[in-house]
Coordinates of C-alpha atoms in Angstrom, one line a residue:
X1 CA -0.9 34.4 -8.4
X2 CA -4.4 35.8 -8.2
X3 CA -5.0 37.3 -11.4
X4 CA -5.8 40.9 -9.9
X5 CA -2.8 40.9 -8.1
X6 CA -0.9 40.3 -11.0
X7 CA -2.8 43.3 -12.2
X8 CA -2.0 45.7 -8.9
X9 CA 1.4 44.3 -9.9
X10 CA 1.4 45.6 -13.5
X11 CA -0.3 48.6 -12.6
X12 CA 2.3 49.7 -9.8
X13 CA 5.5 48.9 -12.1
X14 CA 4.1 51.3 -15.1
X15 CA 3.3 53.8 -12.5
X16 CA 6.9 54.3 -12.2
X17 CA 9.1 56.7 -13.7
X18 CA 12.4 54.6 -14.0
X19 CA 15.2 56.9 -14.1
X20 CA 19.0 55.7 -15.2
X21 CA 22.1 56.7 -14.1
X22 CA 24.5 58.3 -17.1
X23 CA 28.0 58.9 -16.4
X24 CA 29.5 61.4 -18.8
X25 CA 33.2 60.7 -18.6
X26 CA 36.1 62.8 -20.0
X27 CA 39.8 61.0 -20.5
X28 CA 42.9 62.1 -20.4
X29 CA 42.5 64.0 -24.3
X30 CA 39.5 66.0 -23.7
X31 CA 37.0 62.9 -25.3
X32 CA 33.4 63.1 -23.6
X33 CA 31.8 59.7 -23.3
X34 CA 28.6 58.4 -21.8
X35 CA 28.4 55.2 -19.8
X36 CA 25.8 53.8 -17.2
X37 CA 29.6 52.6 -15.0
X38 CA 31.2 55.2 -12.8
X39 CA 34.3 56.8 -14.9
X40 CA 38.0 56.5 -14.2
X41 CA 38.8 60.1 -14.8
X42 CA 37.0 63.2 -15.2
X43 CA 33.4 63.2 -14.8
X44 CA 29.8 63.7 -13.7
X45 CA 26.7 62.0 -12.9
X46 CA 23.7 63.0 -15.2
X47 CA 19.6 61.6 -13.8
X48 CA 17.8 60.6 -17.3
X49 CA 14.2 60.6 -16.9
X50 CA 11.5 59.4 -19.6
X51 CA 10.5 61.6 -22.1
X52 CA 6.9 61.6 -21.6
X53 CA 6.8 61.3 -18.0
X54 CA 7.9 64.5 -16.2
X55 CA 7.8 66.5 -19.4
X56 CA 7.7 70.3 -18.8
X57 CA 5.0 72.2 -20.7
X58 CA 5.4 74.7 -23.5
X59 CA 5.9 78.2 -22.1
X60 CA 3.3 80.6 -24.2
X61 CA 2.7 84.1 -24.0
X62 CA 4.9 87.4 -25.4
X63 CA 7.8 86.2 -23.0
X64 CA 8.4 83.3 -25.1
X65 CA 11.3 84.3 -27.8
X66 CA 11.6 80.6 -28.9
X67 CA 8.1 79.0 -30.0
X68 CA 9.2 76.4 -32.6
X69 CA 7.5 75.6 -36.2
X70 CA 5.0 74.8 -34.4
X71 CA 4.1 77.0 -31.5
X72 CA 1.1 78.3 -29.5
X73 CA 1.2 81.4 -32.8
X74 CA 1.5 78.9 -35.6
X75 CA -1.5 77.1 -34.1
X76 CA -3.5 80.6 -33.4
X77 CA -3.2 81.6 -36.9
X78 CA -4.0 77.9 -38.1
X79 CA -7.1 77.8 -36.2
X80 CA -7.9 81.8 -37.6
X81 CA -7.5 80.5 -41.3
X82 CA -9.2 76.9 -41.0
X83 CA -11.9 77.3 -38.8
X84 CA -12.1 80.9 -36.7
X85 CA -13.0 82.9 -39.6
X86 CA -14.7 80.6 -41.8
X87 CA -17.3 80.1 -39.0
X88 CA -17.5 83.6 -38.2
X89 CA -18.5 84.0 -41.9
X90 CA -21.2 81.3 -41.9
X91 CA -22.9 82.7 -38.8
X92 CA -23.2 85.8 -40.3
X93 CA -24.6 84.9 -43.6
X94 CA -26.8 82.2 -41.6
X95 CA -28.1 85.0 -39.4
X96 CA -28.5 87.1 -42.3
X97 CA -30.3 84.1 -43.9
X98 CA -32.9 84.0 -41.1
X99 CA -33.4 87.5 -40.7
X100 CA -34.7 87.6 -44.6
X101 CA -36.7 84.6 -43.3
X102 CA -38.9 86.2 -40.4
X103 CA -40.6 89.0 -42.7
X104 CA -44.3 90.2 -42.2
X105 CA -45.0 88.8 -45.2
X106 CA -44.0 85.2 -43.7
X107 CA -46.5 86.1 -40.7
X108 CA -49.5 86.9 -42.8
X109 CA -48.7 83.7 -45.0
X110 CA -49.2 81.2 -41.5
X111 CA -52.2 83.6 -40.4
X112 CA -54.4 81.7 -41.7
X113 CA -57.5 82.4 -44.2
X114 CA -60.0 83.7 -41.7
X115 CA -57.0 86.3 -40.2
X116 CA -55.4 86.9 -43.9
X117 CA -59.5 88.2 -45.1
X118 CA -58.9 90.9 -42.0
X119 CA -55.8 92.0 -42.6
X120 CA -56.3 94.5 -45.1
X121 CA -59.3 96.0 -42.6
X122 CA -56.0 96.6 -39.9
X123 CA -57.0 94.0 -37.8
X124 CA -55.4 93.8 -34.1
X125 CA -53.2 90.3 -35.7
X126 CA -51.6 92.9 -38.0
X127 CA -50.8 95.2 -35.4
X128 CA -49.5 92.5 -33.1
X129 CA -47.6 91.3 -36.2
X130 CA -46.4 94.6 -37.3
X131 CA -44.8 95.3 -33.5
X132 CA -43.2 92.1 -33.3
X133 CA -41.8 92.6 -36.6
X134 CA -40.2 95.4 -36.3
X135 CA -38.7 93.9 -32.4
X136 CA -37.7 91.3 -34.6
X137 CA -35.5 93.6 -36.8
X138 CA -34.1 95.1 -34.8
X139 CA -32.8 91.9 -32.6
X140 CA -31.9 91.0 -36.0
X141 CA -29.8 94.4 -37.0
X142 CA -28.3 94.0 -32.9
X143 CA -27.6 90.4 -33.8
X144 CA -25.9 91.0 -37.3
X145 CA -23.7 94.2 -36.3
X146 CA -22.7 91.7 -33.6
X147 CA -21.4 89.3 -35.6
X148 CA -19.9 91.3 -38.1
X149 CA -17.4 92.8 -35.6
X150 CA -16.8 89.2 -34.2
X151 CA -15.6 89.1 -38.1
X152 CA -13.7 92.0 -38.2
X153 CA -11.7 91.5 -35.0
X154 CA -11.2 87.5 -36.2
X155 CA -9.7 88.9 -39.3
X156 CA -7.7 91.8 -38.0
X157 CA -6.2 89.4 -35.4
X158 CA -5.3 86.6 -38.2
X159 CA -3.8 90.0 -40.1
X160 CA -1.1 90.9 -37.2
X161 CA -0.3 87.3 -37.3

């Protein structure tokens, strides 16, 4: 047989979802038993499918009455404790460090020897750097405030869980 046909047949057979017919039988004493053949007395036929195929997703949201040990609420709380809040704190600290690194003194240090000598005289470079530093500082403060608000909202959500 052709190897391509063997692979194709194996794939087709692998994708078929086998279902077994199981009969739930009740005898005269009321004892319940399960068997693959038809029942002699009273019984009903039950369709059994493999566990992984045809599985329904777990519902999420406020309408979920029971969510289990590792449900969506636990997963969200676990994420917030181990990743969400620590990453938000790290982003805030990193932003504050970057803002502190972009001071006017740092611009003067990178200006070069010729420009440094003219900075004391109120040159155009110093005025431009001061204006740019003011814009940078405002942008840094806005970004810091945004990160603080995000951190507060994550911490509040964690507190509710």
